[in-house]
GROMACS .gro file of N, CA and C in nm:
model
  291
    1UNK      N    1  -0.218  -2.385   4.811
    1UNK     CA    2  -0.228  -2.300   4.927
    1UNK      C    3  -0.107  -2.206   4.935
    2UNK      N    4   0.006  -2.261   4.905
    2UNK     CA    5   0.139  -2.193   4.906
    2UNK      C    6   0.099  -2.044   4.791
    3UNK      N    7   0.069  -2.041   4.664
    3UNK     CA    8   0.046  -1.981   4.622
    3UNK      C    9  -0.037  -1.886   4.611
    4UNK      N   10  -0.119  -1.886   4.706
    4UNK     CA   11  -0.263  -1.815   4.766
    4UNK      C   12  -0.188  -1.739   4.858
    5UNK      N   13  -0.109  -1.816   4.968
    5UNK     CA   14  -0.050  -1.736   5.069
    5UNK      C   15   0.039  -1.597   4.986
    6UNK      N   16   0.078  -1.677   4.873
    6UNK     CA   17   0.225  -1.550   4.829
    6UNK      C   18   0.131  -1.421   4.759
    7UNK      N   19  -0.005  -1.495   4.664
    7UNK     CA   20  -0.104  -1.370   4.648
    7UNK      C   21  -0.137  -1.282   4.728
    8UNK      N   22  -0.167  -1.360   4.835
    8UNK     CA   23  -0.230  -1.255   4.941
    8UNK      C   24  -0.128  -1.164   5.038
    9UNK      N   25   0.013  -1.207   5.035
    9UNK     CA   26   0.146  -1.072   5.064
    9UNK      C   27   0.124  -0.951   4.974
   10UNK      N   28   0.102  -1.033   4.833
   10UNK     CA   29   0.099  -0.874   4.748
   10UNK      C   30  -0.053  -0.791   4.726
   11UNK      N   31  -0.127  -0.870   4.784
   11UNK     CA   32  -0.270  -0.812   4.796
   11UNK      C   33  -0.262  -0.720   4.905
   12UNK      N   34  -0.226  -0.773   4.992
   12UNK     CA   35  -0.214  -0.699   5.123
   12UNK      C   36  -0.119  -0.569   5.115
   13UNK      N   37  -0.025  -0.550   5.066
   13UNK     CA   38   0.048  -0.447   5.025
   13UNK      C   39   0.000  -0.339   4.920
   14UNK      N   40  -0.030  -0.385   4.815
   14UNK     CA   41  -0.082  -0.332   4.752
   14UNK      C   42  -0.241  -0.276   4.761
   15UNK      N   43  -0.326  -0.317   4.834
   15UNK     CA   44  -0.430  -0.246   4.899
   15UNK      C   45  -0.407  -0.131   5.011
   16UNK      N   46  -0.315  -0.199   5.093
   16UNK     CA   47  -0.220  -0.048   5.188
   16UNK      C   48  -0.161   0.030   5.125
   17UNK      N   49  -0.103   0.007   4.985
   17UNK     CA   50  -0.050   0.156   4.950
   17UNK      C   51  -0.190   0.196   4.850
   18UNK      N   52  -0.272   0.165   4.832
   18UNK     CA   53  -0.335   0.200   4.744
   18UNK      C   54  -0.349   0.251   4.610
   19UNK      N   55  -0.281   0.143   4.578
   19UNK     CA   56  -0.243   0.112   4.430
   19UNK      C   57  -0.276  -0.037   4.374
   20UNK      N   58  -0.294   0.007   4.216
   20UNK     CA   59  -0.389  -0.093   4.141
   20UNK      C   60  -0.327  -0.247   4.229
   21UNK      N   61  -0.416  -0.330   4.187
   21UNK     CA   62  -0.320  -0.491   4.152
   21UNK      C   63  -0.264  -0.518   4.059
   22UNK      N   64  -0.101  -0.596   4.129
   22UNK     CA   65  -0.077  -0.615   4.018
   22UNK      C   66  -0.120  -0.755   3.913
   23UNK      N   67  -0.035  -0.765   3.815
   23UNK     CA   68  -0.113  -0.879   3.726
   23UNK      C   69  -0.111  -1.026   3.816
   24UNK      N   70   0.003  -1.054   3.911
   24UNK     CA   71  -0.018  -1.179   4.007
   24UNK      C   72  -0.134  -1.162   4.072
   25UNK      N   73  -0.192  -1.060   4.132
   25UNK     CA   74  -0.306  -1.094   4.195
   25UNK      C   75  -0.455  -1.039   4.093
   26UNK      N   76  -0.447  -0.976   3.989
   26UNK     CA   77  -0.528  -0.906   3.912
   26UNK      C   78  -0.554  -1.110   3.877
   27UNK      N   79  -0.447  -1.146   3.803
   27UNK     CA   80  -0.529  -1.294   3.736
   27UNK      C   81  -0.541  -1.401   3.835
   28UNK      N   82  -0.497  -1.396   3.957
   28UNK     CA   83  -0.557  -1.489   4.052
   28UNK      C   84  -0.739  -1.451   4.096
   29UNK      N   85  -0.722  -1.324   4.102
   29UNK     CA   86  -0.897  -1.253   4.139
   29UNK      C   87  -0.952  -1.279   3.983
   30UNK      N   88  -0.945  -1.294   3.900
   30UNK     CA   89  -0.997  -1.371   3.786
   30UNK      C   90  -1.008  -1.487   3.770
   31UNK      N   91  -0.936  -1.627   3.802
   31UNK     CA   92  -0.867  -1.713   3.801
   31UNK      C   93  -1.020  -1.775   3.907
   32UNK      N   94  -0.989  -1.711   4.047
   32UNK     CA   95  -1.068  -1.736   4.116
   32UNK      C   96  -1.249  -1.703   4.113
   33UNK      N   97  -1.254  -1.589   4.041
   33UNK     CA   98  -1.412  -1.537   4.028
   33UNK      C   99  -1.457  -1.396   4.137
   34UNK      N  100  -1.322  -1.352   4.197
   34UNK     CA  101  -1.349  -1.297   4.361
   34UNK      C  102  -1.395  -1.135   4.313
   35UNK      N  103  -1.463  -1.115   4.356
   35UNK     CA  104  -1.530  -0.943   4.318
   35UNK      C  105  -1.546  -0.907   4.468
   36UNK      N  106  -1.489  -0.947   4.604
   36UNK     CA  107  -1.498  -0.899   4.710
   36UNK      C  108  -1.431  -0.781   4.746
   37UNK      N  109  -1.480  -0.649   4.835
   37UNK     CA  110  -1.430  -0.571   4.864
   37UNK      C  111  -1.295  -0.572   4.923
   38UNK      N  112  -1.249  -0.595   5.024
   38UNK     CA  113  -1.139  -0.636   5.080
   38UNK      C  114  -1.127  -0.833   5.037
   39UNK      N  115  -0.971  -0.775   4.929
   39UNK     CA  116  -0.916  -0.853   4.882
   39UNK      C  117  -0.798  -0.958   4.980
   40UNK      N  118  -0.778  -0.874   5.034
   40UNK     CA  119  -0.699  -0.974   5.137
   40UNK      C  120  -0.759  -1.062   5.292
   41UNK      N  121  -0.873  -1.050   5.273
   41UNK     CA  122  -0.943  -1.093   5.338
   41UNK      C  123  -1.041  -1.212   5.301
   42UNK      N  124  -1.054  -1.203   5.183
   42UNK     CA  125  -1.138  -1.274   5.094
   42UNK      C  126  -1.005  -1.423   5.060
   43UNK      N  127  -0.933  -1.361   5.039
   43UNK     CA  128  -0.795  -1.451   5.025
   43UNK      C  129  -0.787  -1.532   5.137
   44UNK      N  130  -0.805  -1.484   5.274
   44UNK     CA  131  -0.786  -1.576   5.398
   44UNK      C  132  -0.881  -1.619   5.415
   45UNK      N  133  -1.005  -1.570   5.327
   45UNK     CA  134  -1.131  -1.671   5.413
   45UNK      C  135  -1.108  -1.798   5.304
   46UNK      N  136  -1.022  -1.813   5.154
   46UNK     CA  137  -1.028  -1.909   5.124
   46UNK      C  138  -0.938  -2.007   5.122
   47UNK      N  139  -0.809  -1.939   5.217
   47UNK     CA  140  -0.734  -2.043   5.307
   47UNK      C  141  -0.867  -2.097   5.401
   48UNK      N  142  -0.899  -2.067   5.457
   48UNK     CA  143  -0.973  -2.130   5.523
   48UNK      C  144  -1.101  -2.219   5.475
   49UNK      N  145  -1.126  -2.181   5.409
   49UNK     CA  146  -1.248  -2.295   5.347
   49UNK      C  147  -1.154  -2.409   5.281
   50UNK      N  148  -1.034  -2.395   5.227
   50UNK     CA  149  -0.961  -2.508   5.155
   50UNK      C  150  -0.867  -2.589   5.274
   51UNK      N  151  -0.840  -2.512   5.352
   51UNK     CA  152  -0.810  -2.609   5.480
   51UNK      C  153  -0.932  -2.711   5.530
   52UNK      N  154  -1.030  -2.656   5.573
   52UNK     CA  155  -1.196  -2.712   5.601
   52UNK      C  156  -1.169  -2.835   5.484
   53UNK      N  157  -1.207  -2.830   5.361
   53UNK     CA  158  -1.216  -2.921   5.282
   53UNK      C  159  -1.080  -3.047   5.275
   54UNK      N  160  -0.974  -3.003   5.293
   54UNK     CA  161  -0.826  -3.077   5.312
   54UNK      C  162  -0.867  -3.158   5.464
   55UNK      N  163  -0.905  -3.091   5.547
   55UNK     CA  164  -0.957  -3.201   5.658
   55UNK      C  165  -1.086  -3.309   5.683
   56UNK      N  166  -1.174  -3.236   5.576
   56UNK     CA  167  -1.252  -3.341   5.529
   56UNK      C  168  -1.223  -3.454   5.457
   57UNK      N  169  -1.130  -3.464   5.367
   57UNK     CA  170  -1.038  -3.557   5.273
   57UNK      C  171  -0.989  -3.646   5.388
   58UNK      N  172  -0.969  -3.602   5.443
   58UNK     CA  173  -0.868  -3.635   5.525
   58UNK      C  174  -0.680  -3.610   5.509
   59UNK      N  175  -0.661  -3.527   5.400
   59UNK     CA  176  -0.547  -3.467   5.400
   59UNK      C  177  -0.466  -3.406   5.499
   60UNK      N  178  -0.515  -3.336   5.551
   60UNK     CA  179  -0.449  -3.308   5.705
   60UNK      C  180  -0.510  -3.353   5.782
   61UNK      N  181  -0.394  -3.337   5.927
   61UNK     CA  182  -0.467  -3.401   6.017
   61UNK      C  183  -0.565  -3.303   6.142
   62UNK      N  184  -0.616  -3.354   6.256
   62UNK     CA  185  -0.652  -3.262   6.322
   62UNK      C  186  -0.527  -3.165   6.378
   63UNK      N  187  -0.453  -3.252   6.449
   63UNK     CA  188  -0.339  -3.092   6.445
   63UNK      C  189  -0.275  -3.034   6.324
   64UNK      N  190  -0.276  -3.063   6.245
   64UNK     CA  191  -0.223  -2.942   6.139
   64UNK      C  192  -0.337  -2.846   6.121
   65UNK      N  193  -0.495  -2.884   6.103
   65UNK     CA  194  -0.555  -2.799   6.114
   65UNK      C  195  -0.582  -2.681   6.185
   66UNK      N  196  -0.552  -2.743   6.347
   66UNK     CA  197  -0.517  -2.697   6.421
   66UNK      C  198  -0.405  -2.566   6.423
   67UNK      N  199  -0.284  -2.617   6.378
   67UNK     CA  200  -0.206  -2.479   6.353
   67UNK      C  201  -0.221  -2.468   6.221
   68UNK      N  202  -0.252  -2.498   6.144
   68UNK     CA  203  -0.255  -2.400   6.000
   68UNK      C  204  -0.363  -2.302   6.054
   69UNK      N  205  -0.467  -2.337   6.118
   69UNK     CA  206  -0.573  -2.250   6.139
   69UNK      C  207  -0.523  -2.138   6.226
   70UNK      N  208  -0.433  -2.153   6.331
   70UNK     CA  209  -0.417  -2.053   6.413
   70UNK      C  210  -0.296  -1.952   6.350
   71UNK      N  211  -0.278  -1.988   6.221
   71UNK     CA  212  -0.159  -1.904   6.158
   71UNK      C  213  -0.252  -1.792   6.108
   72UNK      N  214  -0.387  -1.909   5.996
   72UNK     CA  215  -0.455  -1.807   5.965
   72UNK      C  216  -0.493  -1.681   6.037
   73UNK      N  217  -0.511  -1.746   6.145
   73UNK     CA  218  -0.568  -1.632   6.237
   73UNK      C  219  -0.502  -1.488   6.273
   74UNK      N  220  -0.386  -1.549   6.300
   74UNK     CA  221  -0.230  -1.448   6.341
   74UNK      C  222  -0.231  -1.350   6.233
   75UNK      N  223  -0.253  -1.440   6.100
   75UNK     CA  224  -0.219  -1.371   5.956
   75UNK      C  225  -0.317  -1.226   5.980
   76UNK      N  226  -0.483  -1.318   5.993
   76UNK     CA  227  -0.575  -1.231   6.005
   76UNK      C  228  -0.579  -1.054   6.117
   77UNK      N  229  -0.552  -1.109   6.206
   77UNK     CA  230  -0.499  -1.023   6.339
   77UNK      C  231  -0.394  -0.869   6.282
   78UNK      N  232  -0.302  -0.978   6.188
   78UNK     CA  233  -0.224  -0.899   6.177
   78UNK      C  234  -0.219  -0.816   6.017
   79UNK      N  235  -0.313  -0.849   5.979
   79UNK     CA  236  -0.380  -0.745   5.873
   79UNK      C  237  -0.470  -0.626   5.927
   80UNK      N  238  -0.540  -0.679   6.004
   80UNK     CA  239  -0.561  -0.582   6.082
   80UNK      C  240  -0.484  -0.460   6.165
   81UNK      N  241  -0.411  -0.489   6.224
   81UNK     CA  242  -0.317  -0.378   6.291
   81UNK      C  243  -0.261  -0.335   6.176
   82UNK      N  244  -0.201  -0.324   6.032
   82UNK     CA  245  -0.177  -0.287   5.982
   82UNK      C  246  -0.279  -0.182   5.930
   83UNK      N  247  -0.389  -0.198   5.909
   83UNK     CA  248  -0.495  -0.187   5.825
   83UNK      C  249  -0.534  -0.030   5.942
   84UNK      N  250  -0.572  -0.070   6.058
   84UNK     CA  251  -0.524   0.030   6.131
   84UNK      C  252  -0.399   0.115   6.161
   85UNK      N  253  -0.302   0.081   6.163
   85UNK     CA  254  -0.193   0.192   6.172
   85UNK      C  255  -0.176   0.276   6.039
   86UNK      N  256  -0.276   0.238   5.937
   86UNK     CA  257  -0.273   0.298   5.805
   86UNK      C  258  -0.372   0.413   5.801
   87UNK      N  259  -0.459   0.374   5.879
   87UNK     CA  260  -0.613   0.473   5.919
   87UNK      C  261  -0.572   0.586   6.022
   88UNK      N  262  -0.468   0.541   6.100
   88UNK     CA  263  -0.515   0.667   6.189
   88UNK      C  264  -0.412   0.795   6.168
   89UNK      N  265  -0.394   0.863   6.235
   89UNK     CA  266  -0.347   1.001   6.216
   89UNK      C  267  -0.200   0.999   6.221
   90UNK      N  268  -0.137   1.099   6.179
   90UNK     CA  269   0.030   1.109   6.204
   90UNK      C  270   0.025   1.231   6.306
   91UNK      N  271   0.091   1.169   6.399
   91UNK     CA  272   0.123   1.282   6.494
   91UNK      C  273   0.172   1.397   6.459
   92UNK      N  274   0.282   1.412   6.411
   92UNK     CA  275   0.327   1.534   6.346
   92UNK      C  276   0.217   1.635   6.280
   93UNK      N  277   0.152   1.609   6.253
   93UNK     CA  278   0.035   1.653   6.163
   93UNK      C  279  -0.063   1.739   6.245
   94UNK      N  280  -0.053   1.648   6.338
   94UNK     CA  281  -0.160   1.719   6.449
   94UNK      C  282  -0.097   1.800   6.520
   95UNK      N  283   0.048   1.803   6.567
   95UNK     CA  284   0.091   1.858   6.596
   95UNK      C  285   0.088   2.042   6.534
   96UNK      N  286   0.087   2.007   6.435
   96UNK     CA  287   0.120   2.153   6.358
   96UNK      C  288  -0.045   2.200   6.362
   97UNK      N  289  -0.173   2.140   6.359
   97UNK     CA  290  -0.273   2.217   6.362
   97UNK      C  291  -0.284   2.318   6.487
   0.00000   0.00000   0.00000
């Protein structure tokens, strides 16, 4: 999971600047089989299915699920506001039209 998390920092970056992947996440999206459009998203949905399965084991418990899940979430949230402040306009810009 640790290593999924550190993929998905450079997924996430590297989809905002819009530039290739690099080979850490190029052979994890191989590694894994993932051909999903949004790569950093696909990454948190499989924190989340491997948490799901770790609490079925019984590897974690209900509260760790509990907050591992609500990190995911935060994580999620906050790909988003990024994802948006990347989309919208620069003031300056508009300014000058």
């Amino acid at each position: 999971m640790a290593n999924r998390q550190i993929v998905w920092c450079y997924a996430l970056g590297e989809s905002l600047r819009n530039i290739r992947f690099s080979t850490n996440v190029s052979s994890y999206l191989k590694f894994e089989g993932s051909t999903d459009q949004n790569i950093p998203n696909a990454i948190l949905l499989k924190h989340s299915q491997a948490l799901t399965d770790e609490r079925n084991r019984n590897i974690v418990n209900e509260f760790q699920q509990i907050q591992i899940d609500s990190t995911i979430v935060k994580l999620c949230d906050s790909m988003g506001k990024c994802e948006r402040i990347k989309n919208c306009f620069d003031p300056e810009n508009i300014l000058l039209l």
